[in-house]
Amino acid sequence: MDDADIEKLVINPGKLAPAFKKDCTSYDVTLASNVKELKLQIDTSDTGASYSILNSSDGGRSVALKEGETIPIKIEVTAEDGRTVKIYVINARRLSAKDATLSQITSSVGEIQPQFEPSLLNYQCDVSSDTQEVVLKPEASDTAIKLLVNAADPTQPVKLNIGSSHVEINVTSVDGSTQQVYVVNFIRQPINQAVLFTDPSTSAQYQCPFCLNYIYCPLTIVGSEPKHTFCSCCIDELTRTSKLDPLDESPLITEWKAEDSELDKRLSNVTVPCVYKFNGCTENCNLTALSGHIKQCQHKPNTDYNSKDLNETCTDCGRSVLKVDQPAHKNNLCTSKHTADTVKHTVEVRKWEKKLQQASSERNITVLQKEADQMISKYRTSLPKKGQAVRYEDDSSPIDFLSNAATLITNAIKVNGKEASLHHRLGQILEEQYYAEDMYNLKPTEEDDFMSLNMSAKESSKDDDVNALCGRYGVSNSAPLAEKLKAIDAEYKHLIQSGQSEKSDYVQNLYAWKSKQATQEGKVAQLAGDEETTLGQAYLKYMDALSLDQNNAVYNLDVGRLSLFQGNAEVAIPRLQLALGTKPSLIPAKFYLGMALGQTGNKARVNEAVSYLQQSLNLVLTQGTEQSFDLHIEDHWRHDNILLLKGFHLLSTLLTDVIENTMTPEQILHNVALLCARKLQNLVHRGEVYRQCQWILLNTHSNLLQLLSKKHPGNKDMIVNRSANLSAFIKTSAIPLSDDIINLQEKICETTVWIQPCNSKGLSLLGNSQLAKYDYNPSSDDAQLTLDEAVDSFRSSIGLEGKGSGSSGPEEKLASQRWWKAKLESEKKAQEAKAAPAAASKAPAAAPARGKAPAARGPAAAKPAPARGAPAARGARGAPARGAAAPARGVTPAPGRGAARGAPAQPVKATTNTASTAETANAVTAGSSDSGPVNRTAYHPRLGLARALVRKNPDHLDEVKSLYSEVMTMAPELHDSYIELADLVVKADPMAAVEIYNKFPACENPNFDDAYIFGEIVRLIMKQEKFDDPRLGPNMISWGRVMGIGSLEKYVNILDAKFKSKLLMDVYAGVNCKPVDDDTMQAFFKYKCWI
């Protein structure tokens, strides 16, 4: 009697959404533009019930529809009792003939993101690297709407570029009056191995200058000439903290990135060899098809190292060993023949370990371990992603979870200190904290800082002692490392002479500690061997575990691995040999052993080291490195494992001869560069791991540059271009200055100029490196000569502008420089040594002339070793300033500001035969009829020359001012020229500095660097009490808009006291982007009593 349900509801044409159910009362339907009415067929559940269609004009079952409108069709059902009523609604939308929207987009491959909305026009779809084509399926509610995909039939497959492919869906309305374009950007995942091109010219076109792989999803810097094009992920990383072109330091404009789809398309069709060419594959294919070929390639190395086909049983120990490893296993690893020395280590509860313990009633080790594992899982899931700003509640940060896990395991050790696995687990947690702090910038709270306080205190104490000691010798806290080492060495010698041996020992330790900071591995090696750090504590816990279970392969592996971190390869080898001998399937032990053997230079086992490292590299490249681990240190194949990257880099240096089924050094280095670049792009924080990764990448660039010079010596333009790029990346790196970085920069600059001595850009880079050397140690004996050479290099660079970069013969100013003469002398001796055997073979045999000894033929006499405690004499000293970077804001120019990294070669005595030198110089570059590309006019050498002249003679500034003015004209957005010139004149004439700053071209959306200039104008005008200066108000407004109104508070109070109400009203209104007569502004002004 009270049943008011509809049993059946059918419409014609169209389909209801959702499908009809009697309990659902609301539906939608979209109909084509030519549908004028909708017919309904309705059956009620109760035959005694009745219904009516409220929208029906004639009371029938048809409803008229209006084009382009949505009509709610209401069906009112009345039960037999006459009281129960139920209303069903159909929202019927008749499309307009002008409508050009889609109802859905699907793809044959991948998932389109975000979820489709008719009003949203842009989408993205990520697909695998081997996906060469897709079929896009657009759907429109009106079948009469015309659809085209990339101007073709939608059923046709769309070919994809190797990187990014924008696929357009053109939608045209029924009446043809409206068109709309939907875009789906298909992104193919990058190939996980380095791709080598067939020749240098192709590499120059299609290789990213940063990762040295093919340019993935190419982005070009707008306005760069020639074009500076990078992988999208590479350029994003290079500009993460800098808004300068990483190659030439030009300021980046607001819209500075442009996708280069044409380059992506051409790149896809480039023919490349298979990555397994080293293993016998002879196939060449288009880059777009390479990933698919790699997956199917019959020459792909078999990295299933547990496969029965690859292994056989050792007849002595009975363990399954890879067939290729059998000789090495029998000779060095088999536990039936070889045993490691007993570990002499005492397990003890140390002070820092006692601090980890907490009072707990729980004595069940299994429960404590389970709770610790839960904390570790929470730690990993709570780690921040790159670019993600996370605020953690109390006791819920990743470090808090890690701390709790350490406490639980420590309590378990307290229950049973003889359980080796507990000591090992605590070691893993302690080591993990190092990575959590370094890679994610996570710091423990003060209350829970049980693992970091001691380390920080010790580091701070040593730094304080070093600074205090250096202060006695007039060396400031900000002085270069070389200067500090000289001061420490002087103090050491003084203490020795005065018989204070105990103090001298401490100072010697300070010298060793400080000097390690100048090496590539120094800081990590320090931490791994220092009990006051989490890394050093982890090593001790691994040793505790090993002493309790000396044959455990994993414990031996971790002790050996940390020994490598400490720089003790000799100590690591027996531990790693035992690990691998005990468990031959433990591939990480094989890798670390190969690295240790390679580092020791054991020639008898070099092939063994190469085999181990190559097997590991094959595993990483063929199977990938993305695995699921709660702790980073459990994953030995992760990209942020610095030892992994160093080991693969080492492999390239061990390959002096071609070894069958082994990659060439070039291919290995390209893979190392790719792994390093990807890791840099994913690291959250720029800590020590980041800097170590940059070091490996820079060394890899350098090694590849050497290979290019040997393999293609005639390709000068490419060698010079690579050199310039590497020099630029050194300047933009986060690596602290040291002898190593200076030596690398020096080497690159010399290579550039030696190959093309008339290349203006190369000479500018050389000048920067020479200026950097001077800045690093301005008190050295040859400092002024170095500065003179820097000035000459910059002047030569400017003088060569507009001339061919390949012109023969060096500039006179260059030919007279010490490093150039030394290079010429070296080349001359090499040619004489090469010619001597040929001459001897032609001449008749004869006895040596009486009284004359044969000429020495071999290496030159070795340099004497430095005295105990003396600073390292490795190459030139470094420079404290970073490249041509802007100086510290608001600081008067001082030695070190703005100079490029690097330094020229070691000083060499000038040759006396000037004529001979000139002849040789011409001979070096003779035979080049092509003058090469024309040197462009650039601001860089002028900026460098201005800086050098300031250091040379700060009282004669006429030329310096002229140079800075030229830089401002050539690069008006470059802040450095305004700031440095203003700093030169500000003491003598503050308003002249204001005049200089005021020339800076302000933009609509200023940044923080711009704000510094605005702030300096305000500061100087206010200091001179020029309150009516017309420049004051506009610059206060610009400064306040960037820095906030609070930055103006001090000056507002001064102006208020001077009754400058109109100026203040203009400023406040301007900062808030409102007119002065705005009601809210007027109310505020009345409150401030300004009106």
PDB file of N, CA, C and O in Angstrom, residues 244-277:
ATOM      1  N   LEU A 244      71.475  31.931 -11.545  1.00  0.00           N
ATOM      2  CA  LEU A 244      72.436  32.269 -12.596  1.00  0.00           C
ATOM      3  C   LEU A 244      72.568  31.088 -13.534  1.00  0.00           C
ATOM      4  O   LEU A 244      72.427  29.938 -13.122  1.00  0.00           O
ATOM      5  N   ASP A 245      72.842  31.405 -14.795  1.00  0.00           N
ATOM      6  CA  ASP A 245      73.151  30.356 -15.759  1.00  0.00           C
ATOM      7  C   ASP A 245      74.390  29.617 -15.255  1.00  0.00           C
ATOM      8  O   ASP A 245      75.444  30.222 -15.055  1.00  0.00           O
ATOM      9  N   PRO A 246      74.300  28.298 -15.026  1.00  0.00           N
ATOM     10  CA  PRO A 246      75.441  27.581 -14.443  1.00  0.00           C
ATOM     11  C   PRO A 246      76.677  27.543 -15.333  1.00  0.00           C
ATOM     12  O   PRO A 246      77.768  27.277 -14.839  1.00  0.00           O
ATOM     13  N   LEU A 247      76.528  27.834 -16.619  1.00  0.00           N
ATOM     14  CA  LEU A 247      77.675  27.776 -17.521  1.00  0.00           C
ATOM     15  C   LEU A 247      78.380  29.119 -17.701  1.00  0.00           C
ATOM     16  O   LEU A 247      79.590  29.154 -17.877  1.00  0.00           O
ATOM     17  N   ASP A 248      77.635  30.209 -17.662  1.00  0.00           N
ATOM     18  CA  ASP A 248      78.311  31.502 -17.873  1.00  0.00           C
ATOM     19  C   ASP A 248      77.946  32.546 -16.824  1.00  0.00           C
ATOM     20  O   ASP A 248      78.328  33.711 -16.951  1.00  0.00           O
ATOM     21  N   GLU A 249      77.196  32.140 -15.808  1.00  0.00           N
ATOM     22  CA  GLU A 249      76.851  33.008 -14.683  1.00  0.00           C
ATOM     23  C   GLU A 249      76.008  34.212 -15.069  1.00  0.00           C
ATOM     24  O   GLU A 249      75.950  35.205 -14.340  1.00  0.00           O
ATOM     25  N   SER A 250      75.345  34.153 -16.208  1.00  0.00           N
ATOM     26  CA  SER A 250      74.428  35.225 -16.584  1.00  0.00           C
ATOM     27  C   SER A 250      73.155  35.128 -15.737  1.00  0.00           C
ATOM     28  O   SER A 250      72.666  34.028 -15.482  1.00  0.00           O
ATOM     29  N   PRO A 251      72.612  36.263 -15.305  1.00  0.00           N
ATOM     30  CA  PRO A 251      71.372  36.215 -14.519  1.00  0.00           C
ATOM     31  C   PRO A 251      70.235  35.613 -15.333  1.00  0.00           C
ATOM     32  O   PRO A 251      70.103  35.878 -16.534  1.00  0.00           O
ATOM     33  N   LEU A 252      69.415  34.804 -14.686  1.00  0.00           N
ATOM     34  CA  LEU A 252      68.284  34.183 -15.352  1.00  0.00           C
ATOM     35  C   LEU A 252      67.075  35.109 -15.291  1.00  0.00           C
ATOM     36  O   LEU A 252      66.773  35.676 -14.236  1.00  0.00           O
ATOM     37  N   ILE A 253      66.397  35.248 -16.405  1.00  0.00           N
ATOM     38  CA  ILE A 253      65.203  36.087 -16.444  1.00  0.00           C
ATOM     39  C   ILE A 253      64.039  35.340 -15.790  1.00  0.00           C
ATOM     40  O   ILE A 253      64.169  34.184 -15.405  1.00  0.00           O
ATOM     41  N   THR A 254      62.900  36.002 -15.669  1.00  0.00           N
ATOM     42  CA  THR A 254      61.757  35.409 -14.971  1.00  0.00           C
ATOM     43  C   THR A 254      61.321  34.104 -15.627  1.00  0.00           C
ATOM     44  O   THR A 254      61.200  33.072 -14.968  1.00  0.00           O
ATOM     45  N   GLU A 255      61.063  34.123 -16.914  1.00  0.00           N
ATOM     46  CA  GLU A 255      60.678  32.912 -17.651  1.00  0.00           C
ATOM     47  C   GLU A 255      61.898  32.426 -18.424  1.00  0.00           C
ATOM     48  O   GLU A 255      62.032  32.676 -19.616  1.00  0.00           O
ATOM     49  N   TRP A 256      62.786  31.736 -17.722  1.00  0.00           N
ATOM     50  CA  TRP A 256      64.088  31.438 -18.325  1.00  0.00           C
ATOM     51  C   TRP A 256      64.187  30.043 -18.915  1.00  0.00           C
ATOM     52  O   TRP A 256      65.157  29.734 -19.597  1.00  0.00           O
ATOM     53  N   LYS A 257      63.214  29.182 -18.666  1.00  0.00           N
ATOM     54  CA  LYS A 257      63.276  27.807 -19.175  1.00  0.00           C
ATOM     55  C   LYS A 257      62.359  27.625 -20.383  1.00  0.00           C
ATOM     56  O   LYS A 257      61.233  28.113 -20.380  1.00  0.00           O
ATOM     57  N   ALA A 258      62.852  26.909 -21.367  1.00  0.00           N
ATOM     58  CA  ALA A 258      62.039  26.612 -22.551  1.00  0.00           C
ATOM     59  C   ALA A 258      62.235  25.154 -22.942  1.00  0.00           C
ATOM     60  O   ALA A 258      63.372  24.696 -23.097  1.00  0.00           O
ATOM     61  N   GLU A 259      61.135  24.416 -23.085  1.00  0.00           N
ATOM     62  CA  GLU A 259      61.229  23.031 -23.534  1.00  0.00           C
ATOM     63  C   GLU A 259      61.683  22.995 -24.992  1.00  0.00           C
ATOM     64  O   GLU A 259      61.218  23.774 -25.811  1.00  0.00           O
ATOM     65  N   ASP A 260      62.580  22.092 -25.269  1.00  0.00           N
ATOM     66  CA  ASP A 260      63.103  21.960 -26.632  1.00  0.00           C
ATOM     67  C   ASP A 260      62.594  20.644 -27.219  1.00  0.00           C
ATOM     68  O   ASP A 260      63.312  19.645 -27.281  1.00  0.00           O
ATOM     69  N   SER A 261      61.349  20.647 -27.661  1.00  0.00           N
ATOM     70  CA  SER A 261      60.732  19.425 -28.174  1.00  0.00           C
ATOM     71  C   SER A 261      61.347  18.988 -29.497  1.00  0.00           C
ATOM     72  O   SER A 261      61.414  17.793 -29.797  1.00  0.00           O
ATOM     73  N   GLU A 262      61.822  19.957 -30.286  1.00  0.00           N
ATOM     74  CA  GLU A 262      62.466  19.602 -31.556  1.00  0.00           C
ATOM     75  C   GLU A 262      63.754  18.830 -31.306  1.00  0.00           C
ATOM     76  O   GLU A 262      64.056  17.857 -31.997  1.00  0.00           O
ATOM     77  N   LEU A 263      64.522  19.268 -30.323  1.00  0.00           N
ATOM     78  CA  LEU A 263      65.744  18.553 -29.975  1.00  0.00           C
ATOM     79  C   LEU A 263      65.405  17.150 -29.473  1.00  0.00           C
ATOM     80  O   LEU A 263      66.071  16.173 -29.818  1.00  0.00           O
ATOM     81  N   ASP A 264      64.363  17.045 -28.664  1.00  0.00           N
ATOM     82  CA  ASP A 264      63.928  15.743 -28.149  1.00  0.00           C
ATOM     83  C   ASP A 264      63.564  14.811 -29.310  1.00  0.00           C
ATOM     84  O   ASP A 264      63.894  13.615 -29.300  1.00  0.00           O
ATOM     85  N   LYS A 265      62.904  15.371 -30.315  1.00  0.00           N
ATOM     86  CA  LYS A 265      62.493  14.568 -31.463  1.00  0.00           C
ATOM     87  C   LYS A 265      63.699  14.107 -32.272  1.00  0.00           C
ATOM     88  O   LYS A 265      63.795  12.939 -32.664  1.00  0.00           O
ATOM     89  N   ARG A 266      64.646  15.013 -32.517  1.00  0.00           N
ATOM     90  CA  ARG A 266      65.855  14.632 -33.271  1.00  0.00           C
ATOM     91  C   ARG A 266      66.670  13.609 -32.490  1.00  0.00           C
ATOM     92  O   ARG A 266      67.188  12.641 -33.055  1.00  0.00           O
ATOM     93  N   LEU A 267      66.772  13.830 -31.196  1.00  0.00           N
ATOM     94  CA  LEU A 267      67.533  12.926 -30.348  1.00  0.00           C
ATOM     95  C   LEU A 267      66.970  11.512 -30.398  1.00  0.00           C
ATOM     96  O   LEU A 267      67.714  10.523 -30.396  1.00  0.00           O
ATOM     97  N   SER A 268      65.663  11.400 -30.466  1.00  0.00           N
ATOM     98  CA  SER A 268      65.018  10.079 -30.488  1.00  0.00           C
ATOM     99  C   SER A 268      65.434   9.256 -31.691  1.00  0.00           C
ATOM    100  O   SER A 268      65.449   8.020 -31.635  1.00  0.00           O
ATOM    101  N   ASN A 269      65.800   9.925 -32.778  1.00  0.00           N
ATOM    102  CA  ASN A 269      66.136   9.219 -34.013  1.00  0.00           C
ATOM    103  C   ASN A 269      67.637   9.037 -34.228  1.00  0.00           C
ATOM    104  O   ASN A 269      68.061   8.546 -35.270  1.00  0.00           O
ATOM    105  N   VAL A 270      68.435   9.446 -33.249  1.00  0.00           N
ATOM    106  CA  VAL A 270      69.883   9.277 -33.359  1.00  0.00           C
ATOM    107  C   VAL A 270      70.241   7.801 -33.182  1.00  0.00           C
ATOM    108  O   VAL A 270      69.712   7.112 -32.305  1.00  0.00           O
ATOM    109  N   THR A 271      71.134   7.310 -34.013  1.00  0.00           N
ATOM    110  CA  THR A 271      71.568   5.918 -33.933  1.00  0.00           C
ATOM    111  C   THR A 271      72.673   5.769 -32.890  1.00  0.00           C
ATOM    112  O   THR A 271      73.653   6.522 -32.906  1.00  0.00           O
ATOM    113  N   VAL A 272      72.488   4.819 -31.989  1.00  0.00           N
ATOM    114  CA  VAL A 272      73.471   4.591 -30.915  1.00  0.00           C
ATOM    115  C   VAL A 272      73.759   3.093 -30.820  1.00  0.00           C
ATOM    116  O   VAL A 272      72.920   2.262 -31.189  1.00  0.00           O
ATOM    117  N   PRO A 273      74.939   2.730 -30.310  1.00  0.00           N
ATOM    118  CA  PRO A 273      75.246   1.305 -30.123  1.00  0.00           C
ATOM    119  C   PRO A 273      74.580   0.778 -28.860  1.00  0.00           C
ATOM    120  O   PRO A 273      74.227   1.530 -27.950  1.00  0.00           O
ATOM    121  N   CYS A 274      74.425  -0.506 -28.793  1.00  0.00           N
ATOM    122  CA  CYS A 274      73.856  -1.147 -27.607  1.00  0.00           C
ATOM    123  C   CYS A 274      74.792  -0.935 -26.421  1.00  0.00           C
ATOM    124  O   CYS A 274      76.023  -0.922 -26.554  1.00  0.00           O
ATOM    125  N   VAL A 275      74.222  -0.777 -25.234  1.00  0.00           N
ATOM    126  CA  VAL A 275      75.036  -0.577 -24.031  1.00  0.00           C
ATOM    127  C   VAL A 275      75.836  -1.828 -23.673  1.00  0.00           C
ATOM    128  O   VAL A 275      76.760  -1.763 -22.858  1.00  0.00           O
ATOM    129  N   TYR A 276      75.472  -2.956 -24.282  1.00  0.00           N
ATOM    130  CA  TYR A 276      76.190  -4.199 -24.015  1.00  0.00           C
ATOM    131  C   TYR A 276      77.179  -4.538 -25.133  1.00  0.00           C
ATOM    132  O   TYR A 276      77.527  -5.694 -25.348  1.00  0.00           O
ATOM    133  N   LYS A 277      77.637  -3.514 -25.823  1.00  0.00           N
ATOM    134  CA  LYS A 277      78.642  -3.708 -26.851  1.00  0.00           C
ATOM    135  C   LYS A 277      79.896  -4.358 -26.260  1.00  0.00           C
ATOM    136  O   LYS A 277      80.536  -5.189 -26.903  1.00  0.00           O
TER     137      LYS A 277
END
